Coordinates of N, CA, C and O in Angstrom, one line a residue:
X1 N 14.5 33.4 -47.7 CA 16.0 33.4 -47.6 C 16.7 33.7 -48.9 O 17.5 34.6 -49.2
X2 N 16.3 32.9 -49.6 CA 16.7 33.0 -51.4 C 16.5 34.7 -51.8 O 17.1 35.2 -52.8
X3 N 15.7 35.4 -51.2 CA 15.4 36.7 -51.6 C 16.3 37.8 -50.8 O 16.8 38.8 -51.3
X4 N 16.5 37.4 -49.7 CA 17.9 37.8 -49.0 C 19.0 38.1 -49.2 O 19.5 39.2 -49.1
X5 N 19.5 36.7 -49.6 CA 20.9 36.9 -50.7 C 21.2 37.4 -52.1 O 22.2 38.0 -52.4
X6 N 19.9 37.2 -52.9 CA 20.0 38.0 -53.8 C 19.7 39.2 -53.8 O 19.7 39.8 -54.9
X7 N 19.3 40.1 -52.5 CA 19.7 41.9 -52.3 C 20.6 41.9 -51.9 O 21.1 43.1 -52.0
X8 N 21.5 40.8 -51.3 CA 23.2 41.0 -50.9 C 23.7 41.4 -52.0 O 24.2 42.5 -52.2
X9 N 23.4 40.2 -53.0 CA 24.6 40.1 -53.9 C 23.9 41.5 -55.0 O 24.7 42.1 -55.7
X10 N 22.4 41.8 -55.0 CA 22.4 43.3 -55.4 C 23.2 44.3 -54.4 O 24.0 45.1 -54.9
X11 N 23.2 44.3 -53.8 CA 23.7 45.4 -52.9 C 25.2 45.7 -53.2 O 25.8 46.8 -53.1
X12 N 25.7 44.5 -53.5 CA 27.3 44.2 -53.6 C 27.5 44.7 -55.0 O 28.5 45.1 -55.5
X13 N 26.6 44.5 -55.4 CA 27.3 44.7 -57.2 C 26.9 46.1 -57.1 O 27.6 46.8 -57.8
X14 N 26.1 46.7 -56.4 CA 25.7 48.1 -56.7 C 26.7 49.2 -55.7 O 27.0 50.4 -55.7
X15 N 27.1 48.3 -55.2 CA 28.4 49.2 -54.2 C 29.7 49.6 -55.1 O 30.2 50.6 -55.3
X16 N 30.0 47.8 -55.6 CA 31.1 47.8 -57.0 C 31.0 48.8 -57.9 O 32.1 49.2 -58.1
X17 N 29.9 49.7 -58.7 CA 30.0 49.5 -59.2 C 29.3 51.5 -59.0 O 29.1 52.4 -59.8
X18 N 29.2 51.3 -57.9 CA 29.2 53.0 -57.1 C 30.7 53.5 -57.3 O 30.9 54.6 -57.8
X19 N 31.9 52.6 -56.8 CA 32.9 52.7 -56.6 C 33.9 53.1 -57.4 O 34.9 53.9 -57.2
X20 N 33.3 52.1 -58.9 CA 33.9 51.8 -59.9 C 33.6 53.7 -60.5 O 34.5 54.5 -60.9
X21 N 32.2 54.2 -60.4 CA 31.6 55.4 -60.6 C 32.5 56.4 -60.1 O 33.1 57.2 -60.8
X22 N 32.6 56.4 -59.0 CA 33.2 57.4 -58.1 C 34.7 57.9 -58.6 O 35.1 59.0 -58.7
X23 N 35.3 56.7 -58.7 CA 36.8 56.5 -59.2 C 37.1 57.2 -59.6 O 37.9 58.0 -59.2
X24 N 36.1 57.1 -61.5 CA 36.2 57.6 -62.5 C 36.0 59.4 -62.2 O 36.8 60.3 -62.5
X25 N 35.1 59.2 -61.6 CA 34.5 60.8 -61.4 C 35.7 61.8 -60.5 O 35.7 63.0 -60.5
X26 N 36.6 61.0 -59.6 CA 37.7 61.4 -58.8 C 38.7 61.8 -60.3 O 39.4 62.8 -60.5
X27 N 38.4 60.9 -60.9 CA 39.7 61.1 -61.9 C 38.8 62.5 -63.0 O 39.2 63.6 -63.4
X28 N 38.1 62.0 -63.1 CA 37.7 63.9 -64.1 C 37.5 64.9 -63.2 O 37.1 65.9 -63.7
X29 N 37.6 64.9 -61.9 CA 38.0 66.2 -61.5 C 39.2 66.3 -61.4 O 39.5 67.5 -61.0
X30 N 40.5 65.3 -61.5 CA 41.7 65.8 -61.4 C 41.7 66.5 -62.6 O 41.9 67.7 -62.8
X31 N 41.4 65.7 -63.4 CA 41.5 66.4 -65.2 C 41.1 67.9 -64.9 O 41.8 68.8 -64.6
X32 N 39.6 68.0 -65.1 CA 39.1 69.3 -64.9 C 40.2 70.4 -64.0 O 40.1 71.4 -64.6
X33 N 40.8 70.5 -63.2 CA 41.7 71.3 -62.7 C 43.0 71.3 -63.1 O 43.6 72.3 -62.9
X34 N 43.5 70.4 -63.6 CA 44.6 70.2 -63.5 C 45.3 70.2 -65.3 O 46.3 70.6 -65.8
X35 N 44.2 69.3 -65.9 CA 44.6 69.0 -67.2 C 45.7 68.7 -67.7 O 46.2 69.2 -68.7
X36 N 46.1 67.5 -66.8 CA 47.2 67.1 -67.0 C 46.9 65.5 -65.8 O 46.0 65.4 -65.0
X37 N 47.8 64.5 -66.2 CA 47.4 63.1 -65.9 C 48.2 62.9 -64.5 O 48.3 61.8 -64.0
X38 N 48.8 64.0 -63.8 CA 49.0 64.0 -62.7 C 48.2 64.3 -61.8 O 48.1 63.6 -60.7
X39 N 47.7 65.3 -62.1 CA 46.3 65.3 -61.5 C 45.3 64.6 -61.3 O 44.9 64.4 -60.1
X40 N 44.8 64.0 -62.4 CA 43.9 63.0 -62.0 C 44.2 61.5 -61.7 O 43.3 60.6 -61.7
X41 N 45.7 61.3 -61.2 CA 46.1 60.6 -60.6 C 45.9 60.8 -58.9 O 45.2 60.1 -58.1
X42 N 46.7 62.0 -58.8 CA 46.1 62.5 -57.1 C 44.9 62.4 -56.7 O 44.4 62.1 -55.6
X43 N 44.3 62.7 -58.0 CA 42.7 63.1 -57.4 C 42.8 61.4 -57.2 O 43.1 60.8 -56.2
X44 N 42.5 61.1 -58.1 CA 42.0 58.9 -57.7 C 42.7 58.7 -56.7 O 42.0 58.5 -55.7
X45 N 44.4 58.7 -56.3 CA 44.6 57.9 -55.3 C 43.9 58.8 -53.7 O 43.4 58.1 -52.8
X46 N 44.0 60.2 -53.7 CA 43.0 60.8 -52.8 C 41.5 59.8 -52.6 O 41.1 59.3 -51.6
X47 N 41.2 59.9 -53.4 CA 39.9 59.3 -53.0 C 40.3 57.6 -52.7 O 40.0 56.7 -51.8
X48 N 40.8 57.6 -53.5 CA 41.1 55.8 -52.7 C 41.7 55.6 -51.2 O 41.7 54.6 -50.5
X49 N 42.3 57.1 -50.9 CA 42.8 56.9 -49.9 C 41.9 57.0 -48.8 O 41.9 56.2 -47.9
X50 N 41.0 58.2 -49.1 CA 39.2 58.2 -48.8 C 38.6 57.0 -47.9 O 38.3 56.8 -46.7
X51 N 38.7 56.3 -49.6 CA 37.6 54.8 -49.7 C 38.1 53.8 -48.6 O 37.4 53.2 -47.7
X52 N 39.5 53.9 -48.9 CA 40.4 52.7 -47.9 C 39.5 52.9 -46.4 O 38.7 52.1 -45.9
X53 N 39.8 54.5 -45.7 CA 39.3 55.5 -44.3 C 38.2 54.9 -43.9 O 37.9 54.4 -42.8
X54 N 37.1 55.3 -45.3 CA 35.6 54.9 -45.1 C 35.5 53.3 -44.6 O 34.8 53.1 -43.6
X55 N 36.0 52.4 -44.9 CA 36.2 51.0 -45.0 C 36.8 50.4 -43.6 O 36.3 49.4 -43.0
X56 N 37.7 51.2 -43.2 CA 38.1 51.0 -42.0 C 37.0 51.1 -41.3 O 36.3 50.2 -40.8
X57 N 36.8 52.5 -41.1 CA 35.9 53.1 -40.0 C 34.3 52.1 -40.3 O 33.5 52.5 -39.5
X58 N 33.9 51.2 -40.9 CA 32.8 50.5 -41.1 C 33.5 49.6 -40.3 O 33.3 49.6 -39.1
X59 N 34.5 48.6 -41.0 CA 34.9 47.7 -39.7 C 34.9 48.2 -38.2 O 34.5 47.4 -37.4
X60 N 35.2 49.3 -37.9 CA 35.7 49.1 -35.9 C 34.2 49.6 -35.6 O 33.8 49.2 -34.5
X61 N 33.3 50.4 -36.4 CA 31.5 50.9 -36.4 C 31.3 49.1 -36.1 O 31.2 48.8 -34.9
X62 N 31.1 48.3 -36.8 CA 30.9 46.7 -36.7 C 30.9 46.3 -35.3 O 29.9 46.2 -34.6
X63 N 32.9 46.1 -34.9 CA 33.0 45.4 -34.0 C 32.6 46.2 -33.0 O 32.4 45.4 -32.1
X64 N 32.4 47.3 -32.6 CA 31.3 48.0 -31.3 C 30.0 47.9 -31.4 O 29.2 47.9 -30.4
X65 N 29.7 47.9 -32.6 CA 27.9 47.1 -32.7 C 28.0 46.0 -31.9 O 27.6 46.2 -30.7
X66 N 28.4 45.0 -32.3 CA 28.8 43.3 -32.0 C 29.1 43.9 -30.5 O 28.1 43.7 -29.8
X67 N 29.9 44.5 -29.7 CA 30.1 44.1 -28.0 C 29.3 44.9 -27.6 O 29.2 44.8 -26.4
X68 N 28.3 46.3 -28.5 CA 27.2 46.9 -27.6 C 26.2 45.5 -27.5 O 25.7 45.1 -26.5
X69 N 26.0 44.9 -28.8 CA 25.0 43.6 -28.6 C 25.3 42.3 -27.7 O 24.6 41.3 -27.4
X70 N 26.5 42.7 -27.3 CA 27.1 41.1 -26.5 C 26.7 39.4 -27.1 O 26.3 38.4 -26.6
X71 N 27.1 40.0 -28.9 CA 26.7 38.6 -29.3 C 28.3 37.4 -28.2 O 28.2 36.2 -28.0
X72 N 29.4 38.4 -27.8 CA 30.3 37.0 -27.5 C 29.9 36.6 -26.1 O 30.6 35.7 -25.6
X73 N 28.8 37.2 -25.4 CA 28.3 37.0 -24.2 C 27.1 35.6 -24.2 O 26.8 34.7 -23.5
X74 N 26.6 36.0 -25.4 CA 25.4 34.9 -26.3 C 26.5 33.9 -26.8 O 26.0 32.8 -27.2
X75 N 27.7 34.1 -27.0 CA 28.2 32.8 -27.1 C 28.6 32.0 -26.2 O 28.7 30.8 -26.2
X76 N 28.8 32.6 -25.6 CA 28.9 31.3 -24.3 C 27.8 31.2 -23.5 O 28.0 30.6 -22.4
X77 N 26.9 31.4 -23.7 CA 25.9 31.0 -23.0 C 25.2 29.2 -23.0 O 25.5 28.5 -23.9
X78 N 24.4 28.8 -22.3 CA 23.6 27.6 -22.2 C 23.1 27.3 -22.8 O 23.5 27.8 -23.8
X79 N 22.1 26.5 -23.2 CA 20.8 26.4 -24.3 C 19.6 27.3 -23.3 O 18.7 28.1 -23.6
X80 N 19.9 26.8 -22.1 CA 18.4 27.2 -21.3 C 18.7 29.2 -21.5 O 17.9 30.1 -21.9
X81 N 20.4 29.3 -20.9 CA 20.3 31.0 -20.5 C 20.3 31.6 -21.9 O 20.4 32.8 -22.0
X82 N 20.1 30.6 -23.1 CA 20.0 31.2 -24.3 C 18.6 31.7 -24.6 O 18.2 32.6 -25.3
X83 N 17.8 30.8 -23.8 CA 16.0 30.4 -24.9 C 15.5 31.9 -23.5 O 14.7 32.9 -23.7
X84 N 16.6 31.2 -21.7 CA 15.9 32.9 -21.4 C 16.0 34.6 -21.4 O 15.6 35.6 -20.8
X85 N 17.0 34.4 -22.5 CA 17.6 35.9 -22.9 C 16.5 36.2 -24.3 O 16.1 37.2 -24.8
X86 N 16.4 34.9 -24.5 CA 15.2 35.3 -26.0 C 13.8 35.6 -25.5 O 13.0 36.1 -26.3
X87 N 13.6 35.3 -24.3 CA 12.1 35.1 -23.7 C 12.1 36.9 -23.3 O 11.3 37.7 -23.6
X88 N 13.4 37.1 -22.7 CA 13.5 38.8 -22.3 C 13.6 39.4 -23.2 O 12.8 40.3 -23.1
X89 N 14.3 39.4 -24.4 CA 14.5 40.1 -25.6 C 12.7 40.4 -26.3 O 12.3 41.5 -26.6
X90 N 12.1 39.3 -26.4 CA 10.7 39.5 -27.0 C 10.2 39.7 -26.4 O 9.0 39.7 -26.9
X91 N 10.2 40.0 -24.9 CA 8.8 40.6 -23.8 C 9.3 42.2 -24.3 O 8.4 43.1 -24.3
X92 N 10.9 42.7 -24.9 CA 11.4 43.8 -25.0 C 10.4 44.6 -25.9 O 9.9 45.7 -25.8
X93 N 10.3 43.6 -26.8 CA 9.6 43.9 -27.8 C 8.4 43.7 -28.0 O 7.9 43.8 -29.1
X94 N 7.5 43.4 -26.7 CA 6.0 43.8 -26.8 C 5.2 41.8 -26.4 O 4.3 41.4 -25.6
X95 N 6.2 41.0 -27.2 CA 5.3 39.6 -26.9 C 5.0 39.5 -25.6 O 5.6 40.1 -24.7
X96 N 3.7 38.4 -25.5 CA 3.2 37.7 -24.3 C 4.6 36.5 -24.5 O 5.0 36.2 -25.6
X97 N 5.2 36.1 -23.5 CA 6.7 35.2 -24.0 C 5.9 33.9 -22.9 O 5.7 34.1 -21.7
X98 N 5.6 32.6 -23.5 CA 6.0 31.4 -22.7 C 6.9 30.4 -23.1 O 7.4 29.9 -24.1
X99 N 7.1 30.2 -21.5 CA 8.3 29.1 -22.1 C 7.7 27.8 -21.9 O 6.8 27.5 -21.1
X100 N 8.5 26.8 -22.6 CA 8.2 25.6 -23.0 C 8.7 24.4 -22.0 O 9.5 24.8 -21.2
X101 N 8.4 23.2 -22.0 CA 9.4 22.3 -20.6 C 10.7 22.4 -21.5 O 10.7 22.9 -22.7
X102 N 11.5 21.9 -21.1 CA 12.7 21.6 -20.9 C 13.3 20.4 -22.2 O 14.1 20.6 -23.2
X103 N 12.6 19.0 -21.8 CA 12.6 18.2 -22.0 C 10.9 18.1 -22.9 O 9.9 18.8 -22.6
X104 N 10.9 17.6 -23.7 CA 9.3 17.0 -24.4 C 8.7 18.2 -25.2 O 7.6 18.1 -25.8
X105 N 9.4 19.1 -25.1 CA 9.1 20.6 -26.1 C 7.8 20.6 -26.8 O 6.8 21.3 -26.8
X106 N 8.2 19.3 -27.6 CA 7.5 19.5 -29.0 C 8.0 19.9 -29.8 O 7.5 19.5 -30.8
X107 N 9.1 20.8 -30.1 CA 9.8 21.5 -30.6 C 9.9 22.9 -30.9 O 10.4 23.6 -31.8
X108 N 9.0 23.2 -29.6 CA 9.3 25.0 -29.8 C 9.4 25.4 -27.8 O 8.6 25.2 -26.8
X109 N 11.1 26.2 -28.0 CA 11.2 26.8 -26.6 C 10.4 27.6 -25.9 O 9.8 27.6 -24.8
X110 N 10.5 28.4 -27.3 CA 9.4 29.7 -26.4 C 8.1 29.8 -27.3 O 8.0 29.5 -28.5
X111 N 7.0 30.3 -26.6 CA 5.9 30.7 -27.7 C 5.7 32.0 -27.6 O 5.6 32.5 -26.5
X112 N 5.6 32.7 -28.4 CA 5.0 34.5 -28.4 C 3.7 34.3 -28.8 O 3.1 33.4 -29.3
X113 N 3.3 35.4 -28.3 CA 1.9 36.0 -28.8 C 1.7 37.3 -29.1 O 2.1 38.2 -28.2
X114 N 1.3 37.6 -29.9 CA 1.1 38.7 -29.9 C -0.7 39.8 -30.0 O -1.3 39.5 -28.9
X115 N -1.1 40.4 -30.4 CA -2.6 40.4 -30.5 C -3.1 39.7 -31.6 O -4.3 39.7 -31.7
X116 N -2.2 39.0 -32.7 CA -3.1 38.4 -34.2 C -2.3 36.8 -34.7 O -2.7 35.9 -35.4
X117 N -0.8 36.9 -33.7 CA 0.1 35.8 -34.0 C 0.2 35.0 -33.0 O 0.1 35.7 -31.9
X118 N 0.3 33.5 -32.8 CA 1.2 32.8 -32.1 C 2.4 32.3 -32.7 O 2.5 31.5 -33.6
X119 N 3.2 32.7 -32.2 CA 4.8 32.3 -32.5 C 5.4 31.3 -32.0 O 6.1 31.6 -30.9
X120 N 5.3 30.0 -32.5 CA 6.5 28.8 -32.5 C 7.7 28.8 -32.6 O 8.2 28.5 -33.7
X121 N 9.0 29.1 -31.0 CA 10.0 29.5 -31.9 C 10.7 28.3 -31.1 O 10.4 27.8 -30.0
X122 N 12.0 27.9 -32.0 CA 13.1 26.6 -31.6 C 14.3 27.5 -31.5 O 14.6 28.2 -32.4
X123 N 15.0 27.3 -30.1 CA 16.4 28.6 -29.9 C 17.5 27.3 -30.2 O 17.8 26.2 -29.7
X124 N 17.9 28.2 -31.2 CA 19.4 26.8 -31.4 C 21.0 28.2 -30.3 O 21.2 29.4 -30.6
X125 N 21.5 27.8 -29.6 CA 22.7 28.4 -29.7 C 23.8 27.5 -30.1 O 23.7 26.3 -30.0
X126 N 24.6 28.0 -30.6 CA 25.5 26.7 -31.3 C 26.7 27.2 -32.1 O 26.4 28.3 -32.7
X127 N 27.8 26.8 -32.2 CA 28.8 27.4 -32.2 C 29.2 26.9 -33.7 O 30.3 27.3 -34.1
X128 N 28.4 26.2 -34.6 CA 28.7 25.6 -36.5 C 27.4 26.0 -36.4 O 26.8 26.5 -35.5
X129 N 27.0 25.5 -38.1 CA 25.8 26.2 -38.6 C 24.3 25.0 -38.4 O 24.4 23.8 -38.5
X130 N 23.2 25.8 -38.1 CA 22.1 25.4 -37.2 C 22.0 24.2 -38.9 O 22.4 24.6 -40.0
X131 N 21.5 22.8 -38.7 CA 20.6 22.2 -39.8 C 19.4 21.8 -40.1 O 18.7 22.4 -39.3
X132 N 18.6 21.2 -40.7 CA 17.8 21.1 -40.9 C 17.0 20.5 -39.7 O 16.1 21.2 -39.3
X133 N 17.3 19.5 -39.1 CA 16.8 19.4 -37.8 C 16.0 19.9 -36.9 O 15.0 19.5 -36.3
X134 N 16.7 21.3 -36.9 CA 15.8 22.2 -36.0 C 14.9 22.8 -36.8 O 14.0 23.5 -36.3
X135 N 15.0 22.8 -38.0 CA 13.8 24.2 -39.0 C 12.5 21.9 -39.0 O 11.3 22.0 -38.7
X136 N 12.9 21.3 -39.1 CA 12.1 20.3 -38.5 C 11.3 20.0 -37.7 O 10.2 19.5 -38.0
X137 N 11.8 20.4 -36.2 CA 11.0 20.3 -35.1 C 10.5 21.4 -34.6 O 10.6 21.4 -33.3
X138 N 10.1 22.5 -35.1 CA 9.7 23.9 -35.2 C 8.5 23.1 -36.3 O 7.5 22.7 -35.8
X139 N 8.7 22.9 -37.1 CA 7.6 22.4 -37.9 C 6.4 21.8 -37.4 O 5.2 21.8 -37.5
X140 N 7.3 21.1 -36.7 CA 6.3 20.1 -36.2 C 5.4 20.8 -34.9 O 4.2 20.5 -34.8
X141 N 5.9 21.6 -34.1 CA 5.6 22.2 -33.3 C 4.5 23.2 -33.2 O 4.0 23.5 -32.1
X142 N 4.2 23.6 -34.7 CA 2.8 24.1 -35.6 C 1.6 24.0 -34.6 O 1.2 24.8 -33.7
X143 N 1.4 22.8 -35.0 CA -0.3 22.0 -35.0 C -0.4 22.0 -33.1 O -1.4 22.4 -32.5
X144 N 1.0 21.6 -32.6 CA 0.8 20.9 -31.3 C 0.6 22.2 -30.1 O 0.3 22.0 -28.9
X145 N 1.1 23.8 -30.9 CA 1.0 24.6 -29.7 C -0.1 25.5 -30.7 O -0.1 26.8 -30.6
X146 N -0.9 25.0 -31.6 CA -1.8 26.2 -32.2 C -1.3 27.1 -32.7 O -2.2 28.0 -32.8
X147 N -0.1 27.5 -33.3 CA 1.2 28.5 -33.9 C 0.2 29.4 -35.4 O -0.7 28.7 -35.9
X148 N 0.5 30.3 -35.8 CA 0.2 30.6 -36.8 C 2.0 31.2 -37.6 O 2.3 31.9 -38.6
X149 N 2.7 30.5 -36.6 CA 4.1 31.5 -37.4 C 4.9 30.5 -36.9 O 4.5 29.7 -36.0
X150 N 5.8 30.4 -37.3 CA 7.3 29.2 -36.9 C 8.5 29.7 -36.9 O 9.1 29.7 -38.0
X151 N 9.3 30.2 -36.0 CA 10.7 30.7 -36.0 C 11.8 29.6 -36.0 O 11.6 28.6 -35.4
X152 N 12.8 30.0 -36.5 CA 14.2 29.3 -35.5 C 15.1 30.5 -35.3 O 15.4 31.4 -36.2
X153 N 15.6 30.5 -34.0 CA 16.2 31.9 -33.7 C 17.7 31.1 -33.6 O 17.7 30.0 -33.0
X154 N 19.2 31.7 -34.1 CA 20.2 31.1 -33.7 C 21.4 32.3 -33.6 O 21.2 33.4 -34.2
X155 N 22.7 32.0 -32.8 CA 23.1 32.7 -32.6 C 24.7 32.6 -33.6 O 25.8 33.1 -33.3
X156 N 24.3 31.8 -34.9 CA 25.4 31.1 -35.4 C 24.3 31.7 -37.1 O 23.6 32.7 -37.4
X157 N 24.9 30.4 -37.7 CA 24.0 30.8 -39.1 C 23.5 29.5 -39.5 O 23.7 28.5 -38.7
X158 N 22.8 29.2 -40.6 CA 21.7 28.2 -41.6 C 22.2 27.4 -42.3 O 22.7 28.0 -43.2
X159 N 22.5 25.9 -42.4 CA 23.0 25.3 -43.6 C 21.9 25.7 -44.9 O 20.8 26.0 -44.6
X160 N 22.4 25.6 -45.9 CA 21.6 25.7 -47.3 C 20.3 25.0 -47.1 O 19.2 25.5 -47.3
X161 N 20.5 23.5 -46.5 CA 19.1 23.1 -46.8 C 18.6 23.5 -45.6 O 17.4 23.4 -45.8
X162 N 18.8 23.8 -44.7 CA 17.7 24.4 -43.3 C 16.8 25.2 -44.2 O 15.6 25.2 -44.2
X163 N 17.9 26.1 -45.3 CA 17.3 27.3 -45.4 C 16.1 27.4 -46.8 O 15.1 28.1 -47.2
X164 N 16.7 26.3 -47.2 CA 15.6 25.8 -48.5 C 14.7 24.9 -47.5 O 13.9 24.6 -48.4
X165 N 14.4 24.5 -46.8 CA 13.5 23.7 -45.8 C 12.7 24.9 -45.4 O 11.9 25.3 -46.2
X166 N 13.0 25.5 -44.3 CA 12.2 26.8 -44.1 C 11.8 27.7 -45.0 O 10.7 28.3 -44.7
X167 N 12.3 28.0 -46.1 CA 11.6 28.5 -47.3 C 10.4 28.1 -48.1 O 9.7 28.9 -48.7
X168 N 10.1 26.3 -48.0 CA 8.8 25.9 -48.3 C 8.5 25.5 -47.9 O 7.9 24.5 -48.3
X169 N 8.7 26.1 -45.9 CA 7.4 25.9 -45.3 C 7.4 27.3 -44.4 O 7.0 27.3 -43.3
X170 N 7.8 28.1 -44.9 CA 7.5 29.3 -44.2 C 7.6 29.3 -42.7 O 6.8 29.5 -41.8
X171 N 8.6 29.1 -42.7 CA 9.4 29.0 -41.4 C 10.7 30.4 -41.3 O 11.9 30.4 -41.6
X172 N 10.2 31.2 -40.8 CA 11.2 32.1 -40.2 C 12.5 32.2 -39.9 O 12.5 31.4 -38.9
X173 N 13.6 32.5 -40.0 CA 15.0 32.1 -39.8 C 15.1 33.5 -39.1 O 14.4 34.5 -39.6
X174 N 16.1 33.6 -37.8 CA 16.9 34.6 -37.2 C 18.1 33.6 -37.1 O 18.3 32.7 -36.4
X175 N 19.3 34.5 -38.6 CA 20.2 34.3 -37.8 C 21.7 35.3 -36.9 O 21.6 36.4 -36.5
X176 N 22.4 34.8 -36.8 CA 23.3 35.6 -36.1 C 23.2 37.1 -36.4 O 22.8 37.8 -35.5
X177 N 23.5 37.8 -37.9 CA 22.9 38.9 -38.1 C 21.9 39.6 -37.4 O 21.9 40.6 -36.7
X178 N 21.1 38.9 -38.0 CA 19.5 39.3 -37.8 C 19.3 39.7 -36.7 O 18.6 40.7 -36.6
X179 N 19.8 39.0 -35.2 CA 19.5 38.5 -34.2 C 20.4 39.9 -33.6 O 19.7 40.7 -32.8
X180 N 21.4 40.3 -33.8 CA 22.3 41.2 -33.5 C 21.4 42.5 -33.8 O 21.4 43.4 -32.9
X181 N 20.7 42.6 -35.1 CA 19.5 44.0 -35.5 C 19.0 44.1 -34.3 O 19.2 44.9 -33.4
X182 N 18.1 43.0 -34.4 CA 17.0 42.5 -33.4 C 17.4 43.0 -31.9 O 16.7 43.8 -31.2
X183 N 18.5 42.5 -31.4 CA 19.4 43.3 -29.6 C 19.3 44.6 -29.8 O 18.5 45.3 -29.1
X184 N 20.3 45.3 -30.8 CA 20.4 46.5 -30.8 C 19.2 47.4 -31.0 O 19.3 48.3 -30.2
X185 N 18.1 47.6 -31.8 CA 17.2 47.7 -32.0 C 16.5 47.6 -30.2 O 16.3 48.6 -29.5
X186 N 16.4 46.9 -29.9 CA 16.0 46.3 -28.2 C 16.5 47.5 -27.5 O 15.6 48.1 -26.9
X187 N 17.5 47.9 -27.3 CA 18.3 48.6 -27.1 C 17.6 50.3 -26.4 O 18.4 51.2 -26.1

């Protein structure tokens, strides 16, 4: 997870600073034509006006991602119609999917398999951020279903320590993001 955020926050500085690039480069082609600081005024605010367009159009691309995925359909759902939309999503994707009782878990809903993995996974749906608790009882859930892998799948996001908990013990996190790839991808 720690490796995650720090390609965000690369990604972010390298967008800044594409931006910061571009600007400049809008403004020496006003120069180049114009040679004069009116020009490479037009030219920058043109392209800013550009950048603003692009920026938009990424937001409403988003929000039709998000309702082709029906994450607000996954939000109101159950815990149960949650763990059986995950059981359909990973049969989508190839797993053997079982599900778990109800009550006495152990701490994993569903199990996958696949031809080399067994997958331990704990479905949080939840409307604040999942905690350590559940990256907990996924843990535990290891030894008692034969697991060689440990998920927590959620439709929300991770407090810090879930995410430092699952990180030294190699515990899988899906969260809301991810999970949204994960649908559409399905798809």
């Amino acid at each position: 997870m720690a490796k995650k955020k720090q390609k965000k926050r690369k990604k972010k500085t390298f967008t800044r600073f594409l931006f910061q690039l571009s600007l400049i480069f809008a403004g020496c082609i006003g120069w180049y034509y114009t040679e004069n600081l009116k020009g490479v005024f037009i030219s920058m605010g043109s392209f800013l006006l550009f950048w603003i367009l692009v920026k938009i159009w990424w937001k409403i691309r988003g929000y039709f991602r998000l309702r082709k995925a029906g994450i607000k359909q996954i939000d109101e759902m159950t815990g149960e119609e949650f763990e059986a939309f995950l059981g359909r999503l990973f049969k989508k994707r190839g797993f053997k999917v079982t599900y778990t009782k109800t009550s006495g878990d152990y701490g994993a809903d569903l199990i996958l398999q696949d031809r080399e993995n067994t997958i331990a996974v704990q479905a949080k749906r939840y409307s604040g951020a999942v905690g350590v608790k559940a990256v907990q009882e996924v843990i535990g859930a290891l030894k008692m279903y034969n697991a060689t892998e440990a998920w927590v799948v959620t439709n929300s996001y991770f407090t810090k320590q879930a995410q430092k908990l699952a990180e030294s013990n190699d515990v899988y996190l899906i969260d809301r993001d991810d999970l949204i790839e994960i649908i559409l991808d399905s798809k």
